[in-house]
Coordinates of C-alpha atoms in Angstrom, one line a residue:
X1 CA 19.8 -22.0 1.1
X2 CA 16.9 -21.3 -0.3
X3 CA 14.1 -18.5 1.3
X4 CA 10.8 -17.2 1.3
X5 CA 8.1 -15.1 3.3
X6 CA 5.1 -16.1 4.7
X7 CA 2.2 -13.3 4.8
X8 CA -0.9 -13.3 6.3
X9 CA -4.5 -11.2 5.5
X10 CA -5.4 -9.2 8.8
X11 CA -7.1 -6.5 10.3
X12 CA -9.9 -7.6 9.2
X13 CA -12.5 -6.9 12.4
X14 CA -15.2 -4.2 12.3
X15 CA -16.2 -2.2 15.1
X16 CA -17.9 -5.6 17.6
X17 CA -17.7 -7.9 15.1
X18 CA -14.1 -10.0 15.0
X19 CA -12.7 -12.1 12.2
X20 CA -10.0 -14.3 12.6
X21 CA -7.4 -14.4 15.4
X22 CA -4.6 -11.8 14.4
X23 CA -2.4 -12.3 17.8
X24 CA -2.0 -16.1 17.3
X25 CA -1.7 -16.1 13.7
X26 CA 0.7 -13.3 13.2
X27 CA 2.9 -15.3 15.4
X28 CA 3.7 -17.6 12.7
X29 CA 4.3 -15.6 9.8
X30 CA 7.3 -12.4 8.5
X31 CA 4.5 -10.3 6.8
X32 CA 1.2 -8.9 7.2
X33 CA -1.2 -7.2 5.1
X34 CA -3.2 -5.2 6.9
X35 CA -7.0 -4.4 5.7
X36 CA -7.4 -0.6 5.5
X37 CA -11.2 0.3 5.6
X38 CA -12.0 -1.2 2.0
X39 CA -13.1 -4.4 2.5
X40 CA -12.7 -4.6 6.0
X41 CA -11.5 -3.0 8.7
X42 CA -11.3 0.3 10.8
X43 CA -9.4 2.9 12.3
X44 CA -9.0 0.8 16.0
X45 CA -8.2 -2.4 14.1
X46 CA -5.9 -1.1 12.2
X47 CA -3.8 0.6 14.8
X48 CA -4.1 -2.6 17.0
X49 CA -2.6 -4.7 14.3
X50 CA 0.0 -2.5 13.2
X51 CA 0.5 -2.5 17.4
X52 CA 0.4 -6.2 16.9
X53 CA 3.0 -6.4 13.9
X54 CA 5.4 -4.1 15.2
X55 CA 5.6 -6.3 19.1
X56 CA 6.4 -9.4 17.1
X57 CA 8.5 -8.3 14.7
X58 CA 6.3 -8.9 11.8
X59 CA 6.7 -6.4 8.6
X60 CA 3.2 -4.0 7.7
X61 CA 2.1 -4.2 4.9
X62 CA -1.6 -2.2 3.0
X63 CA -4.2 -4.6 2.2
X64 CA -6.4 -2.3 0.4
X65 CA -9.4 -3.3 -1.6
X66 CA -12.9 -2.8 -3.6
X67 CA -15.2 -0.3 -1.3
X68 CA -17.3 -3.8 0.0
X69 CA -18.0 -4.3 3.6
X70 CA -21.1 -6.2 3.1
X71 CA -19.2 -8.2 0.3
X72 CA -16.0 -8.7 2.5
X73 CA -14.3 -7.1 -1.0
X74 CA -15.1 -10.4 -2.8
X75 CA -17.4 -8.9 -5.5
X76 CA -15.8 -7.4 -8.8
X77 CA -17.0 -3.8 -9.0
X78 CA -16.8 -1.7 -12.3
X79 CA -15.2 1.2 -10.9
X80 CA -13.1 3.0 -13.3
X81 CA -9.3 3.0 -13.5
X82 CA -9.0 6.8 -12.4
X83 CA -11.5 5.8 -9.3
X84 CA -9.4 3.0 -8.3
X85 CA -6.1 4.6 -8.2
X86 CA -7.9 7.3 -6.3
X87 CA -9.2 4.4 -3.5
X88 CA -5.5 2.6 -3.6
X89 CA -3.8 6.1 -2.5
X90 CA -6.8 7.0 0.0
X91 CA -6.6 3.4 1.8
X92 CA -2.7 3.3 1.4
X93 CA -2.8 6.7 3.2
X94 CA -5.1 5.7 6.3
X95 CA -2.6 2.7 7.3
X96 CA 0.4 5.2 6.7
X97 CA -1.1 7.7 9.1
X98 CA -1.4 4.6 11.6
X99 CA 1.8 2.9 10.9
X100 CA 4.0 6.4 11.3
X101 CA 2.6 7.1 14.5
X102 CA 3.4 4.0 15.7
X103 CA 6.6 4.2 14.5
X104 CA 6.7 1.3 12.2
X105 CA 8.1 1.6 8.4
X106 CA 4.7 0.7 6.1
X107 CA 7.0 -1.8 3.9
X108 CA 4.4 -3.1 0.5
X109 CA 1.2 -2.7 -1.0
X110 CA -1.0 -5.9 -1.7
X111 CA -4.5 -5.8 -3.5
X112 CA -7.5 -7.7 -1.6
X113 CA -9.7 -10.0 -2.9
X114 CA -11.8 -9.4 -5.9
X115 CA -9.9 -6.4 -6.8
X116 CA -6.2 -8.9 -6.6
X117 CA -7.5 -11.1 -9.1
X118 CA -9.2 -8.7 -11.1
X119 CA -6.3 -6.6 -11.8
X120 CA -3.7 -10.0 -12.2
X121 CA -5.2 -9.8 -15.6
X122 CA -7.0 -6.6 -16.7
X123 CA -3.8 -4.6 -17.8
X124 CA -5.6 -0.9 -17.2
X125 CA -6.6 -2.1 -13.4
X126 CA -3.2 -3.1 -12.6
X127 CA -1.4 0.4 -13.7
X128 CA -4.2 2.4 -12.2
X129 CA -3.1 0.3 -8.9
X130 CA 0.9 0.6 -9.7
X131 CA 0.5 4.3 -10.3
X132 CA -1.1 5.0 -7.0
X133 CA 1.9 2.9 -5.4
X134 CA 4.5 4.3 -7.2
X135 CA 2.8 7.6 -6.5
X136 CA 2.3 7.7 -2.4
X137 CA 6.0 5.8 -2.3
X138 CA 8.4 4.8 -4.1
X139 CA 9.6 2.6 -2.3
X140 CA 6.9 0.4 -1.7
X141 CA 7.1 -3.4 -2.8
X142 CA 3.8 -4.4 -4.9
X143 CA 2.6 -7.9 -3.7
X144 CA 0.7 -9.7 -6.5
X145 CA -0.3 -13.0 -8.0
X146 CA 3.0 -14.7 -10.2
X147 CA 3.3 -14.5 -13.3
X148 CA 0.0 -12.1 -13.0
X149 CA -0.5 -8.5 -14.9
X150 CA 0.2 -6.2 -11.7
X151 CA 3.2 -7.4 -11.3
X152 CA 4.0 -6.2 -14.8
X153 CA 2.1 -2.8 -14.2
X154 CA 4.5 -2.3 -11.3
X155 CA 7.9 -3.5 -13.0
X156 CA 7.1 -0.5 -15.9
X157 CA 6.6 2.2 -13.3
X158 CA 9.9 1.1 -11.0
X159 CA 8.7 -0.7 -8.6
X160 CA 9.8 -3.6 -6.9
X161 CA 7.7 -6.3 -7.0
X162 CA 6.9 -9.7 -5.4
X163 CA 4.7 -13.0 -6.2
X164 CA 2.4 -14.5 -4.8
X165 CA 1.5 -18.1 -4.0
X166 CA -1.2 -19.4 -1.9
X167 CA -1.0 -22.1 0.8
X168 CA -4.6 -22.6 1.2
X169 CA -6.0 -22.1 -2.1
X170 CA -5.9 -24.2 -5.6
X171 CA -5.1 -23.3 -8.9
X172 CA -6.3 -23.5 -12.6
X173 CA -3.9 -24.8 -15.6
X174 CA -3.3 -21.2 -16.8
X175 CA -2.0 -20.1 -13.2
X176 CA -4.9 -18.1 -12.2
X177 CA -6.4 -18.8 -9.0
X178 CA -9.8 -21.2 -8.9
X179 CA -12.8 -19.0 -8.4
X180 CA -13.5 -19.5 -5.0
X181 CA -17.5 -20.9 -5.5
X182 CA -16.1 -23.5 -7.4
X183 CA -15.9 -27.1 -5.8
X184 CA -12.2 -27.5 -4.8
X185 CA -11.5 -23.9 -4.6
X186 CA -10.4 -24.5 -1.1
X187 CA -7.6 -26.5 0.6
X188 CA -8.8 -27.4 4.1
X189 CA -6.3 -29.7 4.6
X190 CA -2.5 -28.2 6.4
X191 CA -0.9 -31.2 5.4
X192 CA -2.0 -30.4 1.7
X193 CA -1.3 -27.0 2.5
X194 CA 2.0 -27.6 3.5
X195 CA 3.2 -29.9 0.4
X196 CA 2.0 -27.2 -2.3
X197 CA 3.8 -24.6 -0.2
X198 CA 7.1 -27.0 -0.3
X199 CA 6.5 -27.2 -3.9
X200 CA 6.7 -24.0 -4.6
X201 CA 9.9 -22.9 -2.1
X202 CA 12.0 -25.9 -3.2
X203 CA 10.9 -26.4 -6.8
X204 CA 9.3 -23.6 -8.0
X205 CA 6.5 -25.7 -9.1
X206 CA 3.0 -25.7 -8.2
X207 CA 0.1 -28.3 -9.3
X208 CA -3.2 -26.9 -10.8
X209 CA -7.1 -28.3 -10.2
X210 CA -6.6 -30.8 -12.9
X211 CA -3.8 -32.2 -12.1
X212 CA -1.3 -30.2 -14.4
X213 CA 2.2 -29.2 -12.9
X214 CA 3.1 -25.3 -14.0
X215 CA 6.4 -23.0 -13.3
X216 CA 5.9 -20.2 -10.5
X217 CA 8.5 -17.8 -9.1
X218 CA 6.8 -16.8 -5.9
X219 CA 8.5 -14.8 -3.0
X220 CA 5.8 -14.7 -0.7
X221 CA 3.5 -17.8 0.4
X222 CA -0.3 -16.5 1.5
X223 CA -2.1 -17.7 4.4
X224 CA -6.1 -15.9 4.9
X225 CA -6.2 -15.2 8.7
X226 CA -10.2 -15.9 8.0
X227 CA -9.8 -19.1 7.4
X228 CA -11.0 -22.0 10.0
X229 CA -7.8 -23.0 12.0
X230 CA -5.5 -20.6 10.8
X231 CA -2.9 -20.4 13.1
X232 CA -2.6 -24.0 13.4
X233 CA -1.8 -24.2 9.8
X234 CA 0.4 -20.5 9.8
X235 CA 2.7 -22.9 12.7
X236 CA 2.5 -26.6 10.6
X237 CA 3.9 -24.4 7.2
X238 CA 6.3 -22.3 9.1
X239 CA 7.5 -25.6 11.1
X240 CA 7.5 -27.8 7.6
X241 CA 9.7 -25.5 5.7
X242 CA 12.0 -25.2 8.5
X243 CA 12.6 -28.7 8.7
X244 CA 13.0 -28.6 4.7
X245 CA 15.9 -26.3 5.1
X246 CA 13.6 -23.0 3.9
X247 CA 14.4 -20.0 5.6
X248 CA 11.4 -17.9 7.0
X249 CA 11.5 -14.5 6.6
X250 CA 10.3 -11.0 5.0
X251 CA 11.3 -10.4 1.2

């Protein structure tokens, strides 16, 4: 029977100002990335999450990213390799703080945003990112695009690692996802949502922008919690692959 994990991005409030609904969508989904000060985030929102995660059974996860607040950590940065695996371990280590004294085992490490995409394909970004895994623990699972670079970087240091597909984003021909300014970028659509996600549980398949068909092994399916109506989709996916035989639950 076949299986697979449905994450979310969350977290991701600042001090007065909320984004997304954490508590209704983390009730659909087995994993959770939570944003760790980068991109988004803060000390109270983290610990309320992880408080979140841990009440609904739902496995932590980091979410660290490019220092962007006022970018929401969807701006490339040139930050050097040395600088970045200095950020990963410093934004890894504030959720692990949080997540250990609420007695909840921190379980993988997932890029955000700009710095995700970046490093699926710039070779010296991705093993600056695997080394500050593989350095703070171990044991960590790495959480990146499939087929992508970091999941490479992380293979040749020892860790285990997991791909990625989207439910609510499209894709180019060579597997990369479609720069999100670009028209089509976006699937609004949970019905459309749900078929790609199907595709790539029961076939392993997932269909680009143009129309192309391409292999993907992908472990994980992504939903953004900052997208419109994301709960309602997190329960139609979780509910459609149900139905399609799929078992739900954390990789």
């Amino acid at each position: 029977m076949p299986s697979i994990d449905l994450n979310c991005d969350c977290g991701e409030s600042f001090g007065p100002w909320p984004m997304g609904d954490d508590a209704a969508i983390l009730a659909h989904v087995t994993s959770a990335n939570v944003a760790c000060g980068g991109h988004a985030g803060d000390p109270s929102t983290m610990r309320r999450t992880v408080r979140l995660c841990k009440a609904l059974g739902v496995a932590v996860g980091a979410h660290p990213g490019y220092p962007d607040l006022q970018g929401f950590g969807r701006r490339s940065m040139a930050i050097p390799p040395h600088e970045i695996e200095d950020l990963m371990l410093a934004q890894i280590g504030a959720l692990a703080a949080i997540v250990q004294a609420e007695g909840v085992r921190l379980r993988h490490v997932k890029p955000h945003g700009a710095l995700y995409n970046d490093a699926a394909h710039n070779p010296a970004l991705a093993a600056a990112i695997a080394r500050a895994v593989v350095s703070f623990n171990p044991d960590l699972v790495l959480v990146g695009l499939a087929g992508s670079v970091l999941l490479d970087a992380g293979q040749e240091v020892g860790l285990r690692v997991v791909g990625e597909g989207f439910a609510d984003r499209t894709y180019e021909a060579d597997g990369r996802l479609r720069q999100r300014q670009l028209a089509g970028a976006l699937i609004d659509d949970p019905e459309q949502s749900l078929r790609q996600v199907l595709q790539i549980a029961l076939h392993g398949q997932v269909q680009s922008h143009t129309g192309s068909t391409f292999m993907i092994q992908a472990g994980t399916i992504c939903l953004h919690g900052d997208a419109p109506a994301a709960a309602q989709r997190a329960a139609i996916i979780r509910h459609g692959l149900e139905a399609a035989g799929v078992v739900v639950q954390p990789f």
